[in-house]
Amino acid sequence: MPGIHTHVSHVSSSVRTSIPAVWMRAGTSKGLFIHEYDLPSSKNLWAPILLSALGSAEADKQQLNGVGGATSTTSKVAVIRKSKTAGVDVDYTFVQVAPDQAQVDMTGNCGNMASGVGPFALDEGLVNPTESGQKTLDIRVFNTNTQQLLVETVHVTPDGKFSENGDYSIAGVRGTASPIRMSFIKPVGSMTGRLFPTGAKQELLTVKSANTPTPFTVRASLIDASNPFIFVDLSTMPISYRLSEPSSSVSLGIIEEIRVAGAVRFGLARETAMASLVRATPKVALLYPGEQKVDTGAQGNGPDIEVLAFSMGKPHPSLQLTGAVCLGAALSIPGTVAWEVQHQRGTDLYRHVSKRQSSDKISSTFSTFKWLLRHPSGLMDVEVDLAMHENPEDSVETVSVFRTARRLFEGKVFYRL
């Protein structure tokens, strides 16, 4: 299957080799950042190298023979090159290395890892400030997995490097750092070409299940913005799920059954057996109304919606950045499951909206929606710019979120072939 590479290891007779690499914390993920010129020219040859480097070559769940951290959020790779495309600074390919099997997945993007691309590019000299004393720099990053563009605004030190220090914090990471503004430009249709690939803003998804007595139905929105996501109204989940812990085998089995059924509805796989081979996309997230409470933060009323996302067969400890982008878009368009779940709070939607006029010769109205999401590790702000088109498929102009990043070590990573 395109984008999926499985490798059979022969480590016992292998030779130790190394390539230059940087280990970074990017958002709430950690992974290797590698120059593309240090890897083989064909992406088909990357899998054995990266599997060995991360420690998954022998399907070791602990990744003890590599630098991976034995979770999906700490078993990632960003491959970066200086772009040859006009108006783009660097190209970035994301590789999800399975922490429990010898498989890599390049079918989707990772927004958290993307937040480290700008800092890496600046520190490695792939981009440079345009003037002396410049304090911030916009870096245009093209994601090769989804063929989409994002703009990262990073802070710059007096000597032209990435400025890590600052007072901004993100949920799931202790301490503070400088904020990195991540603006996803026209993120609709990352894998399917459409915001609503099935043509419906929401639908009843029927799922055949080995974990429930009979097939079950959930209310869901299948949305593709930065990554394809299946957003499910938690209240419609089967009783078997609601009586189990989210990390139990029954719950995770039900989530996987929803994911593969959704993959077929998305058109990403012809049938469920094929969908089960691609674990990274689409992703599943359960939605429920945010708590109504007085809050001292800028939003004033607490989170607009609460979300529990899943990644590579496990509950996500926070929320994928691409999930925040996709959920922000879903919250901003009437008729989606996210829109309706948010309305269950009984709050005034228009406290979120500001309108502005474009500066283009043909003036059109834009609306900016600001949302506050709660995930298992805390809160996340999302800002969505919509152009007021009659067709919502064309309305999502940009979705912005903030992350932080830190360079942890640099040198050579070893692998065996």
Coordinates of C-alpha atoms in Angstrom, one line a residue:
M1 CA 0.0 0.0 0.0
P2 CA 1.4 3.5 -0.9
G3 CA 3.0 5.2 2.0
I4 CA 3.3 2.0 4.2
H5 CA 6.6 0.2 4.3
T6 CA 7.2 -3.0 6.3
H7 CA 10.7 -4.4 6.8
V8 CA 11.9 -7.8 7.9
S9 CA 15.0 -7.3 10.1
H10 CA 18.2 -9.4 9.9
V11 CA 19.9 -7.5 12.8
S12 CA 22.0 -10.5 13.9
S13 CA 24.2 -10.3 10.8
S14 CA 24.0 -6.5 10.3
V15 CA 26.7 -3.8 10.2
R16 CA 26.5 -0.7 12.3
T17 CA 26.2 2.6 10.3
S18 CA 25.4 6.1 11.3
I19 CA 23.9 9.3 9.9
P20 CA 23.8 12.9 11.2
A21 CA 20.6 13.7 13.1
V22 CA 19.0 16.0 15.7
W23 CA 16.6 14.9 18.4
M24 CA 14.0 17.5 19.2
R25 CA 10.9 18.0 21.2
A26 CA 8.4 19.5 18.9
G27 CA 5.0 20.4 20.5
T28 CA 4.0 17.4 22.5
S29 CA 6.0 15.0 20.3
K30 CA 9.7 14.0 20.1
G31 CA 11.6 12.6 17.2
L32 CA 14.5 12.6 14.9
F33 CA 15.1 15.5 12.5
I34 CA 17.2 14.5 9.5
H35 CA 18.5 16.2 6.3
E36 CA 17.0 14.5 3.3
Y37 CA 20.4 14.4 1.6
D38 CA 21.7 12.0 4.4
L39 CA 19.1 9.4 3.4
P40 CA 18.9 7.4 0.2
S41 CA 17.3 9.2 -2.7
S42 CA 14.4 6.8 -2.9
K43 CA 11.9 6.9 0.0
N44 CA 11.3 3.2 -0.5
L45 CA 14.8 2.7 1.1
W46 CA 14.2 4.8 4.2
A47 CA 12.2 2.2 6.2
P48 CA 15.0 -0.2 7.3
I49 CA 17.2 2.8 8.3
L50 CA 14.5 4.6 10.3
L51 CA 13.1 1.4 11.9
S52 CA 16.6 0.5 13.2
A53 CA 17.4 4.0 14.4
L54 CA 14.2 4.2 16.4
G55 CA 14.4 0.6 17.7
S56 CA 11.4 -0.9 15.8
A57 CA 13.3 -3.1 13.4
E58 CA 12.6 -6.2 15.5
A59 CA 9.1 -5.1 16.5
D60 CA 10.3 -4.4 20.1
K61 CA 7.5 -2.6 21.9
Q62 CA 10.1 -0.9 24.2
Q63 CA 12.4 0.2 21.3
L64 CA 15.4 -0.6 23.5
N65 CA 17.7 -0.9 20.5
G66 CA 16.9 2.6 19.3
V67 CA 16.2 6.1 20.3
G68 CA 12.4 5.8 20.2
G69 CA 10.4 6.3 23.4
A70 CA 8.0 3.3 23.0
T71 CA 5.0 5.5 22.2
S72 CA 3.5 6.8 19.0
T73 CA 4.3 10.4 20.1
T74 CA 8.0 9.6 20.7
S75 CA 8.6 7.4 17.6
K76 CA 8.6 10.0 14.8
V77 CA 10.9 11.3 12.1
A78 CA 11.0 14.6 10.2
V79 CA 13.0 14.6 7.0
I80 CA 13.8 18.1 5.7
R81 CA 15.3 19.6 2.6
K82 CA 15.8 23.1 1.2
S83 CA 12.9 23.6 -1.2
K84 CA 13.3 24.2 -4.9
T85 CA 9.7 25.5 -5.2
A86 CA 9.3 29.3 -5.5
G87 CA 7.7 30.8 -2.4
V88 CA 8.6 27.8 -0.2
D89 CA 11.6 27.7 2.1
V90 CA 11.8 24.0 3.1
D91 CA 10.1 20.7 2.2
Y92 CA 9.2 18.4 5.1
T93 CA 8.3 14.7 5.0
F94 CA 6.8 13.1 8.1
V95 CA 7.4 9.5 9.0
Q96 CA 5.5 7.7 11.7
V97 CA 7.5 4.7 13.0
A98 CA 5.3 2.1 14.6
P99 CA 6.6 1.6 18.2
D100 CA 5.4 -2.1 18.3
Q101 CA 6.0 -3.4 14.8
A102 CA 8.5 -3.1 11.9
Q103 CA 6.4 -0.6 9.9
V104 CA 6.7 3.0 8.9
D105 CA 3.7 5.1 7.7
M106 CA 4.1 8.2 5.4
T107 CA 0.4 8.6 4.5
G108 CA -0.3 11.7 6.7
N109 CA 1.2 14.8 8.4
C110 CA 2.1 15.4 12.0
G111 CA 1.5 19.0 13.1
N112 CA 3.5 18.7 16.3
M113 CA 6.6 17.5 14.5
A114 CA 6.0 20.2 11.9
S115 CA 6.4 22.8 14.7
G116 CA 10.1 21.7 14.9
V117 CA 10.8 22.1 11.2
G118 CA 11.1 25.9 11.2
P119 CA 13.5 26.0 14.2
F120 CA 15.5 23.1 12.7
A121 CA 15.7 24.9 9.3
L122 CA 16.9 28.1 10.9
D123 CA 19.5 26.5 13.1
E124 CA 20.8 24.3 10.2
G125 CA 21.1 27.3 7.9
L126 CA 18.4 26.2 5.4
V127 CA 16.8 29.6 6.0
N128 CA 18.2 32.9 7.2
P129 CA 16.8 36.2 8.5
T130 CA 16.4 38.7 5.8
E131 CA 17.7 41.7 7.8
S132 CA 19.9 42.4 10.7
G133 CA 18.3 42.4 14.2
Q134 CA 15.2 40.7 12.9
K135 CA 13.2 39.3 15.9
T136 CA 10.7 37.0 14.1
L137 CA 10.8 35.1 10.8
D138 CA 8.1 33.5 8.7
I139 CA 9.2 30.2 7.4
R140 CA 7.1 28.6 4.6
V141 CA 7.0 24.8 5.0
F142 CA 5.6 22.4 2.4
N143 CA 4.5 19.1 3.7
T144 CA 5.2 16.4 1.1
N145 CA 2.8 13.9 2.7
T146 CA -0.3 16.0 2.2
Q147 CA 1.0 18.4 -0.5
Q148 CA 0.0 21.3 1.8
L149 CA 1.7 24.5 2.9
L150 CA 2.1 26.0 6.4
V151 CA 3.7 29.1 7.6
E152 CA 5.7 29.0 10.9
T153 CA 6.5 32.2 12.7
V154 CA 9.5 31.7 14.9
H155 CA 11.5 34.0 17.2
V156 CA 15.1 34.8 16.2
T157 CA 18.2 35.4 18.4
P158 CA 20.5 38.4 17.7
D159 CA 22.9 36.0 15.9
G160 CA 20.2 34.7 13.6
K161 CA 19.3 31.3 15.3
F162 CA 16.1 30.0 16.7
S163 CA 15.3 31.7 20.0
E164 CA 13.9 28.9 22.3
N165 CA 13.4 31.0 25.5
G166 CA 10.1 32.6 26.2
D167 CA 7.1 32.7 28.5
Y168 CA 4.6 30.7 26.4
S169 CA 3.4 27.3 27.7
I170 CA 1.5 24.5 26.0
A171 CA -0.6 21.8 27.7
G172 CA 1.3 18.5 28.1
V173 CA 4.8 20.1 28.3
R174 CA 6.2 21.5 31.5
G175 CA 7.9 24.9 31.5
T176 CA 7.8 27.8 29.0
A177 CA 9.4 28.6 25.7
S178 CA 9.0 31.0 22.8
P179 CA 5.7 30.6 20.9
I180 CA 5.7 29.2 17.4
R181 CA 2.7 30.3 15.4
M182 CA 1.6 27.5 13.0
S183 CA -0.7 28.6 10.2
F184 CA -2.0 25.9 8.0
I185 CA -2.8 27.4 4.6
K186 CA -5.9 26.0 2.9
P187 CA -5.7 22.7 4.8
V188 CA -8.8 21.2 3.3
G189 CA -8.4 17.8 1.4
S190 CA -5.1 16.6 2.7
M191 CA -5.6 13.1 1.5
T192 CA -9.1 13.1 -0.2
G193 CA -9.2 16.5 -1.9
R194 CA -12.4 17.4 -0.1
L195 CA -13.4 18.8 3.3
F196 CA -16.4 16.4 3.5
P197 CA -15.3 13.4 1.3
T198 CA -18.6 11.6 1.7
G199 CA -20.6 14.7 0.8
A200 CA -22.2 14.8 4.3
K201 CA -21.4 17.1 7.2
Q202 CA -22.4 14.3 9.5
E203 CA -23.8 10.8 9.1
L204 CA -24.7 7.6 11.0
L205 CA -21.7 5.3 10.6
T206 CA -22.6 1.6 10.9
V207 CA -19.8 -0.6 12.3
K208 CA -19.5 -4.3 12.3
S209 CA -18.0 -5.4 15.6
A210 CA -16.3 -8.3 17.3
N211 CA -16.5 -6.3 20.6
T212 CA -20.3 -5.8 20.8
P213 CA -23.2 -8.3 20.5
T214 CA -24.4 -6.8 17.2
P215 CA -23.2 -4.1 14.7
F216 CA -23.5 -0.6 16.2
T217 CA -24.1 2.9 14.8
V218 CA -22.4 6.1 15.8
R219 CA -23.0 9.7 14.8
A220 CA -19.9 11.0 13.1
S221 CA -18.4 13.7 10.9
L222 CA -15.8 12.5 8.4
I223 CA -13.6 15.6 7.8
D224 CA -10.3 16.1 6.0
A225 CA -8.5 19.2 7.0
S226 CA -4.7 18.8 7.5
N227 CA -5.4 15.1 8.2
P228 CA -8.6 13.0 7.8
F229 CA -10.4 12.6 11.1
I230 CA -13.5 10.8 12.2
F231 CA -15.2 12.9 14.9
V232 CA -17.7 10.9 16.9
D233 CA -20.4 12.1 19.3
L234 CA -19.4 10.3 22.5
S235 CA -23.0 10.0 23.6
T236 CA -23.7 7.7 20.6
M237 CA -20.9 5.3 21.4
P238 CA -22.0 1.7 22.2
I239 CA -22.6 0.7 25.8
S240 CA -19.7 -1.7 25.7
Y241 CA -17.4 1.3 25.2
R242 CA -19.0 3.5 27.8
L243 CA -18.7 0.8 30.4
S244 CA -15.0 0.2 29.8
E245 CA -11.9 2.2 30.4
P246 CA -10.7 4.1 27.2
S247 CA -7.4 2.1 27.2
S248 CA -9.1 -1.4 27.7
S249 CA -8.9 -4.0 25.0
V250 CA -12.6 -3.7 24.4
S251 CA -12.6 0.1 24.0
L252 CA -9.5 0.1 21.8
G253 CA -11.1 -2.7 19.7
I254 CA -14.2 -0.6 19.2
I255 CA -12.2 2.5 18.3
E256 CA -10.2 0.5 15.7
E257 CA -13.4 -0.9 14.2
I258 CA -14.8 2.7 13.8
R259 CA -11.5 3.8 12.3
V260 CA -11.4 1.1 9.6
A261 CA -15.1 1.5 8.8
G262 CA -14.5 5.3 8.5
A263 CA -11.5 4.7 6.3
V264 CA -13.7 2.8 3.8
R265 CA -16.3 5.6 3.9
F266 CA -13.5 8.2 3.4
G267 CA -12.5 6.2 0.3
L268 CA -9.0 5.6 1.7
A269 CA -9.4 1.9 1.4
R270 CA -11.6 -0.4 -0.6
E271 CA -12.5 -2.7 2.4
T272 CA -11.9 -3.0 6.1
A273 CA -9.1 -5.6 5.8
M274 CA -7.0 -3.2 3.7
A275 CA -7.9 -0.3 6.0
S276 CA -6.6 -2.2 9.0
L277 CA -3.1 -2.2 7.4
V278 CA -2.8 1.6 7.7
R279 CA -2.9 2.5 11.3
A280 CA -1.9 6.2 11.2
T281 CA -4.8 7.5 9.0
P282 CA -7.6 8.3 9.3
K283 CA -7.7 9.1 13.0
V284 CA -10.6 8.9 15.5
A285 CA -11.6 11.5 18.1
L286 CA -14.5 11.4 20.5
L287 CA -16.3 14.7 21.2
Y288 CA -18.3 15.9 24.2
P289 CA -19.5 19.3 25.5
G290 CA -17.0 21.4 27.3
E291 CA -17.7 22.1 31.0
Q292 CA -19.6 25.2 31.7
K293 CA -17.8 27.1 34.3
V294 CA -16.5 30.6 35.0
D295 CA -12.9 30.8 34.0
T296 CA -10.3 33.5 34.5
G297 CA -8.8 32.9 31.1
A298 CA -9.3 34.9 28.0
Q299 CA -12.2 32.8 26.8
G300 CA -14.2 33.5 30.0
N301 CA -16.4 30.4 29.9
G302 CA -14.0 27.4 29.9
P303 CA -13.5 25.1 26.9
D304 CA -15.8 25.1 24.0
I305 CA -15.5 21.3 23.5
E306 CA -13.7 18.4 25.0
V307 CA -11.9 15.8 22.9
L308 CA -10.3 12.4 23.4
A309 CA -8.2 11.4 20.4
F310 CA -6.5 8.1 19.5
S311 CA -3.2 7.5 17.8
M312 CA -1.8 4.2 16.5
G313 CA -4.3 2.2 18.5
K314 CA -3.9 4.0 21.8
P315 CA -5.5 7.0 23.5
H316 CA -3.6 10.1 22.7
P317 CA -2.0 11.8 25.8
S318 CA -3.1 15.2 24.5
L319 CA -4.3 16.0 20.9
Q320 CA -2.6 15.8 17.6
L321 CA -2.0 19.3 16.2
T322 CA -3.6 18.2 12.9
G323 CA -6.5 17.1 15.0
A324 CA -6.8 20.6 16.5
V325 CA -6.7 22.1 13.0
C326 CA -9.4 19.7 11.7
L327 CA -11.6 20.1 14.8
G328 CA -11.3 23.9 14.6
A329 CA -12.5 23.8 11.0
A330 CA -15.4 21.4 12.0
L331 CA -16.4 23.7 14.9
S332 CA -16.7 26.6 12.5
I333 CA -19.1 25.1 10.0
P334 CA -22.8 24.6 10.9
G335 CA -24.1 21.1 10.7
T336 CA -21.1 19.1 11.7
V337 CA -21.1 16.9 14.8
A338 CA -18.5 19.2 16.4
W339 CA -20.8 22.2 15.8
E340 CA -23.8 20.5 17.3
V341 CA -21.9 19.1 20.4
Q342 CA -20.5 22.6 21.0
H343 CA -24.0 24.0 20.9
Q344 CA -25.0 21.7 23.7
R345 CA -23.2 24.0 26.1
G346 CA -25.8 26.6 25.3
T347 CA -23.2 29.4 24.7
D348 CA -23.4 32.2 22.2
L349 CA -21.4 31.2 19.2
Y350 CA -20.9 34.7 18.1
R351 CA -18.7 35.5 21.0
H352 CA -16.1 33.6 19.0
V353 CA -16.5 35.4 15.7
S354 CA -14.9 38.6 14.4
K355 CA -15.4 39.8 10.8
R356 CA -13.0 41.6 8.6
Q357 CA -12.7 42.6 5.0
S358 CA -10.0 41.3 2.7
S359 CA -7.5 43.7 1.2
D360 CA -7.9 42.1 -2.3
K361 CA -9.3 44.2 -5.2
I362 CA -12.4 42.0 -5.1
S363 CA -13.4 42.5 -1.5
S364 CA -15.0 39.6 0.4
T365 CA -15.9 39.1 4.0
F366 CA -13.9 36.8 6.3
S367 CA -14.8 35.5 9.7
T368 CA -12.3 34.5 12.3
F369 CA -13.4 31.9 14.9
K370 CA -11.5 31.4 18.1
W371 CA -12.0 28.1 19.9
L372 CA -10.7 26.7 23.2
L373 CA -10.3 22.9 23.1
R374 CA -9.8 20.6 26.2
H375 CA -7.8 17.4 25.7
P376 CA -6.5 15.0 28.4
S377 CA -3.4 17.2 29.1
G378 CA -5.1 20.6 29.2
L379 CA -6.3 23.3 26.9
M380 CA -5.4 24.4 23.3
D381 CA -6.3 27.5 21.4
V382 CA -7.3 27.3 17.7
E383 CA -8.0 30.2 15.3
V384 CA -9.9 29.6 12.1
D385 CA -10.2 32.1 9.2
L386 CA -13.2 31.3 7.0
A387 CA -14.0 33.0 3.7
M388 CA -17.8 33.4 3.4
H389 CA -18.3 31.2 0.4
E390 CA -21.7 29.5 -0.2
N391 CA -19.7 26.2 -0.5
P392 CA -18.1 25.3 2.8
E393 CA -15.7 23.0 1.0
D394 CA -13.8 26.2 -0.2
S395 CA -14.3 28.3 3.0
V396 CA -11.4 27.3 5.2
E397 CA -8.6 29.7 4.4
T398 CA -6.2 29.2 7.4
V399 CA -6.2 27.5 10.7
S400 CA -3.6 28.6 13.3
V401 CA -2.3 27.1 16.5
F402 CA 0.7 27.8 18.8
R403 CA 3.4 25.3 19.8
T404 CA 6.9 25.3 21.3
A405 CA 10.0 23.3 20.5
R406 CA 13.4 22.5 21.9
R407 CA 16.6 21.0 20.5
L408 CA 17.7 18.2 22.7
F409 CA 20.8 16.7 21.2
E410 CA 22.6 16.6 17.9
G411 CA 25.2 14.1 16.5
K412 CA 24.9 10.8 14.8
V413 CA 22.2 8.1 15.2
F414 CA 23.2 4.5 14.6
Y415 CA 21.3 1.9 12.6
R416 CA 22.0 -1.6 11.4
L417 CA 21.0 -3.2 8.1

